[in-house]
Short mmCIF file of C-alpha atoms and ligand atoms in Angstrom, two decimals:
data_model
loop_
_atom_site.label_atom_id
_atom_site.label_comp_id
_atom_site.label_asym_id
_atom_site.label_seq_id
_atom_site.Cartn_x
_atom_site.Cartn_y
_atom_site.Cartn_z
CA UNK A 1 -5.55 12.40 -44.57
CA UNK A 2 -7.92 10.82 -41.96
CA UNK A 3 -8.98 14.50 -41.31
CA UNK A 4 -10.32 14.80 -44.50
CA UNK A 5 -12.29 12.12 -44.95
CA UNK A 6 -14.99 11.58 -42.28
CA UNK A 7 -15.38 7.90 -43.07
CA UNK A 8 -11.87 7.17 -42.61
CA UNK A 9 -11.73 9.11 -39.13
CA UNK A 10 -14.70 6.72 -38.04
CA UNK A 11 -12.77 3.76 -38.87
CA UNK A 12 -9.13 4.65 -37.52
CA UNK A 13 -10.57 5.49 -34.01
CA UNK A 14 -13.11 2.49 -34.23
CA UNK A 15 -10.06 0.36 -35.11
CA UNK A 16 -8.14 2.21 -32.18
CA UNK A 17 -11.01 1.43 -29.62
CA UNK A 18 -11.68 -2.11 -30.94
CA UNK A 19 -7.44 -2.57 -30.27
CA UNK A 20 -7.54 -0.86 -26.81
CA UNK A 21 -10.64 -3.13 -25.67
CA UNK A 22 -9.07 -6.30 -27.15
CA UNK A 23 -6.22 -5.52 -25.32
CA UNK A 24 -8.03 -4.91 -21.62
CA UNK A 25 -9.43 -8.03 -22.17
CA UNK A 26 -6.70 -10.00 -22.74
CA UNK A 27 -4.81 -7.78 -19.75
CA UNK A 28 -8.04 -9.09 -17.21
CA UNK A 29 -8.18 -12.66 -18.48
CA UNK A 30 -4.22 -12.99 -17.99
CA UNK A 31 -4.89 -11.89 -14.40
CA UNK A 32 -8.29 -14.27 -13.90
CA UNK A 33 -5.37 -17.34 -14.71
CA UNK A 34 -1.99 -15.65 -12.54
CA UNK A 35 -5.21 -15.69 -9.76
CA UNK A 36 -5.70 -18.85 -10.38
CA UNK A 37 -2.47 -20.41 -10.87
CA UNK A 38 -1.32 -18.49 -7.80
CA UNK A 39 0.81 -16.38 -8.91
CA UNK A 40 0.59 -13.02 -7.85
CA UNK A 41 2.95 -12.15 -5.24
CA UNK A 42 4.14 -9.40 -2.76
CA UNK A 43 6.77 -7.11 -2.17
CA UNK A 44 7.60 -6.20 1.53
CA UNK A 45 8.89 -2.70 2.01
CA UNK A 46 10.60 -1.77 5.21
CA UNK A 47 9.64 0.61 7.70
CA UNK A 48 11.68 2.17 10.30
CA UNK A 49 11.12 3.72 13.80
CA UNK A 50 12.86 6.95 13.73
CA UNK A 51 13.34 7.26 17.05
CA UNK A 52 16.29 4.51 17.00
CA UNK A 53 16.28 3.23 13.28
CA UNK A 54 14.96 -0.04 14.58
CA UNK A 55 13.15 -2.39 12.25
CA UNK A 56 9.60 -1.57 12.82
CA UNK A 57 8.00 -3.54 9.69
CA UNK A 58 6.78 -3.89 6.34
CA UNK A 59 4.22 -2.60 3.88
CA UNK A 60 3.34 -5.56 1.38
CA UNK A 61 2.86 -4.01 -2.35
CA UNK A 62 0.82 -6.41 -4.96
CA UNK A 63 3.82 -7.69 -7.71
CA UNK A 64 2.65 -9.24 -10.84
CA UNK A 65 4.97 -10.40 -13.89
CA UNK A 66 3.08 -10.76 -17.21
CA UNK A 67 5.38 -12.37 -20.46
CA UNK A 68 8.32 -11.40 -18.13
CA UNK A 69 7.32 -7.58 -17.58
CA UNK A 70 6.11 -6.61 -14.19
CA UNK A 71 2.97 -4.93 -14.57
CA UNK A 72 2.65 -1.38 -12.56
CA UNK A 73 0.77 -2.09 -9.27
CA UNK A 74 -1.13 0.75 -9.39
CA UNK A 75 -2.38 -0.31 -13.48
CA UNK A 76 -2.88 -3.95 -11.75
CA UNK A 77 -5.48 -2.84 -8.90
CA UNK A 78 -7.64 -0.24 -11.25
CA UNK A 79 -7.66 -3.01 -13.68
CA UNK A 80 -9.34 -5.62 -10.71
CA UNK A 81 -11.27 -2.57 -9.37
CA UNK A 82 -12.65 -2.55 -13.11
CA UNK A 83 -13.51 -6.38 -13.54
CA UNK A 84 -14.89 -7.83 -10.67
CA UNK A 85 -11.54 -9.32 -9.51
CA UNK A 86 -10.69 -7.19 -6.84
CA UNK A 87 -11.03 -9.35 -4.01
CA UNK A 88 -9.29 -12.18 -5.40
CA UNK A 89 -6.84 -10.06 -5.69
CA UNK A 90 -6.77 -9.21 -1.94
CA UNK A 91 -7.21 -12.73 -0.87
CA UNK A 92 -4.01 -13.17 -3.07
CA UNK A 93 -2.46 -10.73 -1.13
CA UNK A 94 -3.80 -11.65 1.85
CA UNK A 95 -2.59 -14.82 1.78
CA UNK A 96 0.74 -14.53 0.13
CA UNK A 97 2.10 -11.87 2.64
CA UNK A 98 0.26 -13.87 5.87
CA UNK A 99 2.78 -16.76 4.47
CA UNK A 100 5.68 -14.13 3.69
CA UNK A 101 5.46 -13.69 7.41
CA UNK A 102 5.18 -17.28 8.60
CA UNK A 103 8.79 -18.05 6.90
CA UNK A 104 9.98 -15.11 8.25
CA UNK A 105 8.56 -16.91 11.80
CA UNK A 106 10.26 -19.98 10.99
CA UNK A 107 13.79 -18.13 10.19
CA UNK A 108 13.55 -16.49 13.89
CA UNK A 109 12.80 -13.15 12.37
CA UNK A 110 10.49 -10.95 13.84
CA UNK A 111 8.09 -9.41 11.29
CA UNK A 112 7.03 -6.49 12.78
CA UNK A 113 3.53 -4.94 11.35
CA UNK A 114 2.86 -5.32 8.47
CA UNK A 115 0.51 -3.53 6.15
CA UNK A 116 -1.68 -4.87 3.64
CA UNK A 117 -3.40 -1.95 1.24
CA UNK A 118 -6.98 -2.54 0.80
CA UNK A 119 -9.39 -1.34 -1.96
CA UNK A 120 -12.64 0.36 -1.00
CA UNK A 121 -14.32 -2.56 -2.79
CA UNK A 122 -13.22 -5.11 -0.50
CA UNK A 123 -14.15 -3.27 3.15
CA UNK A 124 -17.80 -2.81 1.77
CA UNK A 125 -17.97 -6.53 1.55
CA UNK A 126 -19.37 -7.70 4.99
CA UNK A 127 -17.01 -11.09 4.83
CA UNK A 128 -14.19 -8.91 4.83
CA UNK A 129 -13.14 -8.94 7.64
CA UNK A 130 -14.20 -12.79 9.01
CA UNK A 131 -12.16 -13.41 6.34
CA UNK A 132 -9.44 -11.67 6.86
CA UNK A 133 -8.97 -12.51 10.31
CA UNK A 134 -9.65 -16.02 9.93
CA UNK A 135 -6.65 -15.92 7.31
CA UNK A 136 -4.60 -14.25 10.15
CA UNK A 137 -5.05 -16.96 12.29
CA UNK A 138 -4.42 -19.78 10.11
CA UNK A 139 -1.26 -18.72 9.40
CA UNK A 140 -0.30 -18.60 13.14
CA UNK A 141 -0.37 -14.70 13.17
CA UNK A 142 -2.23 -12.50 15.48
CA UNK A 143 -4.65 -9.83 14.08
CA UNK A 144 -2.35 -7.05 16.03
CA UNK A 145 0.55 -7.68 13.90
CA UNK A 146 -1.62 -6.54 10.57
CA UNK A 147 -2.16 -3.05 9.89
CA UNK A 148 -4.37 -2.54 6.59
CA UNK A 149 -3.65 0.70 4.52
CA UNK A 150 -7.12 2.40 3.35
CA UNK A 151 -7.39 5.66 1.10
CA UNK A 152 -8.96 8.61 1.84
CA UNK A 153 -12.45 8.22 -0.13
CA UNK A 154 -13.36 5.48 2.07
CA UNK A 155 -12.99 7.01 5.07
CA UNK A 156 -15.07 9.76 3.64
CA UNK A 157 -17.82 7.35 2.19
CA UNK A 158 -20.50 8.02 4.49
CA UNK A 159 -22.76 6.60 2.32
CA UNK A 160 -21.92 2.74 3.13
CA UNK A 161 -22.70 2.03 6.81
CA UNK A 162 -20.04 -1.68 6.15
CA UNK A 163 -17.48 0.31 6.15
CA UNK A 164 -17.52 1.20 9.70
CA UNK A 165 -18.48 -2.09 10.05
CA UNK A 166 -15.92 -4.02 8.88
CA UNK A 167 -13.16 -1.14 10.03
CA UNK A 168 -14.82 -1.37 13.87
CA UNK A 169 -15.04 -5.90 14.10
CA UNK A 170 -11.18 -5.41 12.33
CA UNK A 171 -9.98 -2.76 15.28
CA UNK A 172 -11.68 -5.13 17.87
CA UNK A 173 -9.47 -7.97 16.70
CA UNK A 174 -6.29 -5.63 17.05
CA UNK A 175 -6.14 -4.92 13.59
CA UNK A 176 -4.89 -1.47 13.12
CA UNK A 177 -6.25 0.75 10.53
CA UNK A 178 -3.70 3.64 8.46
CA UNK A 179 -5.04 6.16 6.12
CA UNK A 180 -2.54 6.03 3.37
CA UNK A 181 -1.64 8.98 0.92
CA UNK A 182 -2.84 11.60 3.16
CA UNK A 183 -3.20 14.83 1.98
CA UNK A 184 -3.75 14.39 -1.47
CA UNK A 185 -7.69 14.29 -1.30
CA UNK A 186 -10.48 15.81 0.81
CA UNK A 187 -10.17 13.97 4.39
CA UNK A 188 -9.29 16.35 7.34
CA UNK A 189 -8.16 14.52 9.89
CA UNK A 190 -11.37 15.31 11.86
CA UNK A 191 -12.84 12.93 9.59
CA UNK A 192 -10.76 10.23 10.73
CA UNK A 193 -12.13 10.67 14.59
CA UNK A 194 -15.42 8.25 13.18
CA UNK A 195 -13.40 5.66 12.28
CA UNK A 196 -10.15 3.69 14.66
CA UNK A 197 -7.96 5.03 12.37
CA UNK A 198 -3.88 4.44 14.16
CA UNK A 199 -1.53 5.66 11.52
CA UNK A 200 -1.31 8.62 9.13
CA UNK A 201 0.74 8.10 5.90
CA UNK A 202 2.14 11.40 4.62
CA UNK A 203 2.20 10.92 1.07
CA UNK A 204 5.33 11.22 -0.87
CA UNK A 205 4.33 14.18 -2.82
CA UNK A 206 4.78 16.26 0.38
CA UNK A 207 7.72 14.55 1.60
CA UNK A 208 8.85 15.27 -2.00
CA UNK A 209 8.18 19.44 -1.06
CA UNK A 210 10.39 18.82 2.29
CA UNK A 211 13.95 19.82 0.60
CA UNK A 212 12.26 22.08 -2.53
CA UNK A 213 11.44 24.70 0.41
CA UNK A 214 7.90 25.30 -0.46
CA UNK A 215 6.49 26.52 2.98
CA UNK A 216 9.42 25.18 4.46
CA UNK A 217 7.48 21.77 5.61
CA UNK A 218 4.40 23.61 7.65
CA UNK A 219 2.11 21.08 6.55
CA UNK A 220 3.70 18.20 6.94
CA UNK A 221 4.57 19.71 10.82
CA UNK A 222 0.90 20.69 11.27
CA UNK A 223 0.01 17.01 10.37
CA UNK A 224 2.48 15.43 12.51
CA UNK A 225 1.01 17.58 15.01
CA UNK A 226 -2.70 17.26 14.58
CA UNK A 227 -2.20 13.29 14.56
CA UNK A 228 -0.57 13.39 17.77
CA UNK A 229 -3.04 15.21 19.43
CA UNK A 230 -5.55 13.33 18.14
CA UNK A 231 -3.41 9.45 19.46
CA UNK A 232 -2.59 8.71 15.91
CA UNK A 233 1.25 8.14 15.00
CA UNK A 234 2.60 9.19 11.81
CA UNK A 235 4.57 6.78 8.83
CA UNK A 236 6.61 9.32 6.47
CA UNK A 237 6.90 7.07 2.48
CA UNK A 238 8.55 8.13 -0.11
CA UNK A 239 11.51 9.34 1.80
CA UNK A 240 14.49 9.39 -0.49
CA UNK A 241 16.99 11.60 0.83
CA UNK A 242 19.34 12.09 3.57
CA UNK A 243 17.54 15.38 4.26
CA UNK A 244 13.79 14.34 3.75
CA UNK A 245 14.65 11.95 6.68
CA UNK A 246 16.58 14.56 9.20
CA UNK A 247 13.82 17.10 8.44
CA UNK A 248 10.97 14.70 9.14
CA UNK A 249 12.93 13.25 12.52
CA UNK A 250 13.03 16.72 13.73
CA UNK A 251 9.46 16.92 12.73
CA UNK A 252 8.78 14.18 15.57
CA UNK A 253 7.65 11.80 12.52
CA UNK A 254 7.05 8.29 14.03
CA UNK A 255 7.94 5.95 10.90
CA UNK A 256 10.14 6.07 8.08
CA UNK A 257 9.46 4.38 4.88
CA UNK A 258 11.13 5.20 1.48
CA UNK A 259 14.19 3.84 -1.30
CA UNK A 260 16.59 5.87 0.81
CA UNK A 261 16.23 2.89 3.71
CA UNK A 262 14.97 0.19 1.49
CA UNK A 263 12.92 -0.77 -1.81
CA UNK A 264 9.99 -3.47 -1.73
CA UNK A 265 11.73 -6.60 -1.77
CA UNK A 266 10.88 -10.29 -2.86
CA UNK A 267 11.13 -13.28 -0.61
CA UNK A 268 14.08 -13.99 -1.87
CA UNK A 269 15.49 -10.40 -1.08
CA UNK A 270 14.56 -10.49 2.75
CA UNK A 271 17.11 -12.49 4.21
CA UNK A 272 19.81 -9.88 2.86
CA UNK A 273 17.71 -7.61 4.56
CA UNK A 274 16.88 -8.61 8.54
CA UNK A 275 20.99 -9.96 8.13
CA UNK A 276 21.72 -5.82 7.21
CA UNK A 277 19.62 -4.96 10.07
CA UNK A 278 21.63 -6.96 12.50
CA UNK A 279 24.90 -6.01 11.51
CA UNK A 280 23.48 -2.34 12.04
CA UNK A 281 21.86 -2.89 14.98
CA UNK A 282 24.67 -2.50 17.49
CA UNK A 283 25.18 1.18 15.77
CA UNK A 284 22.08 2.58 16.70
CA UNK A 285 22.24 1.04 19.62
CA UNK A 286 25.31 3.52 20.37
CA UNK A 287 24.12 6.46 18.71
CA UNK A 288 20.81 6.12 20.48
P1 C2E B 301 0.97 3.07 -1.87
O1 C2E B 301 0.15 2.15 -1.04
O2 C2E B 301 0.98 4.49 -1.48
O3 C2E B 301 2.41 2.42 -1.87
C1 C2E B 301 3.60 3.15 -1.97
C2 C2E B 301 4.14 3.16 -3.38
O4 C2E B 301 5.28 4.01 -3.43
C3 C2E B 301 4.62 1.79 -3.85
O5 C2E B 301 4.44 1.73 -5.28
C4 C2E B 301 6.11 1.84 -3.51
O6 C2E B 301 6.89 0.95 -4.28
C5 C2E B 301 6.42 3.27 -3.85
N1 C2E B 301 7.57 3.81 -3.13
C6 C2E B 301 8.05 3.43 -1.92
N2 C2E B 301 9.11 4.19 -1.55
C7 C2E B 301 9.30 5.08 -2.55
C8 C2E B 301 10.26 6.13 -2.76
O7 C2E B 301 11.12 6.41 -1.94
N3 C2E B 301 10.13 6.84 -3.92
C9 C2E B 301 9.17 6.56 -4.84
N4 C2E B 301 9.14 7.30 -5.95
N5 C2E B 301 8.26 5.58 -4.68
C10 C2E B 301 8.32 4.84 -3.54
P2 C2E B 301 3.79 0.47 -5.99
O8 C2E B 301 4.25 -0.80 -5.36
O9 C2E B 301 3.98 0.64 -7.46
O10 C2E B 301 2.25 0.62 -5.63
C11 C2E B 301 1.52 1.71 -6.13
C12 C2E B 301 0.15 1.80 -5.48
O11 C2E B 301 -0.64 0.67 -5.88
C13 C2E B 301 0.16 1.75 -3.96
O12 C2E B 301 0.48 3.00 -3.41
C14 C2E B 301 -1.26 1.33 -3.68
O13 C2E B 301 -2.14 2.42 -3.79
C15 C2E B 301 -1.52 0.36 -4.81
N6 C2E B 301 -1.29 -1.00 -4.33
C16 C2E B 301 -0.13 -1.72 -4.29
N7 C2E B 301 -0.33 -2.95 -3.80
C17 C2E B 301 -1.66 -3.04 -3.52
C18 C2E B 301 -2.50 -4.08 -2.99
O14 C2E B 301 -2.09 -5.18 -2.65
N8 C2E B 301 -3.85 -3.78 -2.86
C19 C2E B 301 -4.36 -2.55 -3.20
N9 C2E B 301 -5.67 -2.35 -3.06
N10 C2E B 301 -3.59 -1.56 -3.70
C20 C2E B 301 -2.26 -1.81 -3.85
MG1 MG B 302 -0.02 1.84 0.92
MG1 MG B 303 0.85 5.49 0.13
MG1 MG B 304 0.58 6.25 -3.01
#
């Protein structure tokens, strides 16, 4: 019926847009007040050293709950990225896993590192990092317990001269740097050389390909590899099976992160968590 009539058309996808916008809107103001009212929070997901299954620390994930719904983290961040509120998101972050860890502190639990994703946005800011590690220190923390996750474009954004930067007065505080979802763009890891990168994250499509045979894991092994060679160690995510893990161990992968050990938990989840560790501790101690 719209087909038909030309006018109509106009008006049902006008109506369509005008809904859509309205509805961005309202989605960025909502987050301009949770900002304000401080209440985004983080997950911490565990990571593991292979080598023994120790505890080796956490990756913090953005959580936001909207009229009782968690909203996607990934739909979250492009949303900031797209309205300006990007870094108040990542001071929100910032601050609310820097104070994850200090209770953790004050329990008698040792954190680990722990990894805070940052958007591109934020490292070509030059306060970034002052920032940052002023944060770090407030909270009691020192900057070589933080590792902060960056993508692959901005390593390969030569174009912006903060970048290196902000990644090079980070690295001299002890800050480590990981490239996270590598593999899925256009960095080789000779890119990486320019910049203190520590830590490779495999993404989780390839772990994914680990038990579905295709080429039988070469290029996750040629990555493991490579990163060695080149001082960098090497954080597996998305690891969900029992033989994702054994093939990656054999692999000589460093760190394991993925549901099969552990989702992102709350605060309130964490507790059950270092208590499991414990009681498993003695275990691995044997088998190691
Ligand atoms: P990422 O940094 O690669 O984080 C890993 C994502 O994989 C997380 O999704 C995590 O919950 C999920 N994951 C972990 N283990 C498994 C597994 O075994 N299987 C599967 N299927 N998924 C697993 P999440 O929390 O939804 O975050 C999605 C993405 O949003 C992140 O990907 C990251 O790019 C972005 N993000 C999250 N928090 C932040 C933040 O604070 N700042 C910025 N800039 N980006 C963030
Ligand atoms: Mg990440
Ligand atoms: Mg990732
Ligand atoms: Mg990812």
């Amino acid at each position: 019926q719209a087909k038909r009539n030309g006018r109509s058309t106009y008006a049902v996808y006008s109506t369509d847009m005008e809904r859509s916008i309205r509805h961005r809107n309202g989605m960025v103001e909502a987050l301009r007040r949770a900002i304000e009212r401080d209440e985004i929070q983080v997950a911490l997901q565990p990571q593991l050293r292979f080598l023994d299954g120790a505890h080796s620390g956490f990756e913090a994930l953005v959580r936001w709950k909207k009229d009782s719904e968690w909203v996607p983290a990934a739909e979250l961040i492009s949303l900031a990225e797209q309205s300006d509120l990007i870094s108040a998101v990542g001071r929100s972050v910032v601050s609310a896993t820097l104070s994850v860890m200090r209770d953790m502190k004050r329990k008698g639990r040792v954190p680990g590192k722990v990894a805070i994703n940052v958007a591109a946005a934020q490292l070509r800011d030059l306060n970034f990092a002052k920032e940052l590690l002023a944060a770090i220190a407030a909270h009691g923390h020192s900057g070589s317990e933080i590792v902060i996750e960056v993508t692959e474009n901005v390593i390969l954004d030569r174009t912006n001269e903060a970048i290196g930067v902000t990644l090079n007065r980070l690295s001299e505080a002890g800050v480590k740097i990981a490239l996270d979802d590598f593999g899925t763009g256009y960095a080789s890891l000779t890119h990486l050389q320019r910049y203190p990168v520590s830590y490779i994250k495999i993404d989780r499509s390839f772990v994914a390909d680990l038990n579905r045979g295709y080429g039988n894991g070469a290029i996750v092994r040629a990555i493991i590899s490579l990163a060695h060679d080149l001082g960098m160690e090497v954080v597996a995510e998305g690891i969900e099976t029992q033989a994702q893990y054994q093939s990656l161990m054999e692999m000589g992968c460093d760190y394991a992160q993925g549901y099969l050990l552990a989702k992102p938990m709350l605060v309130e989840q964490i507790d059950a968590y270092f208590l499991d560790c414990e009681a498993k501790r003695p275990v691995a101690a044997l088998v190691a």
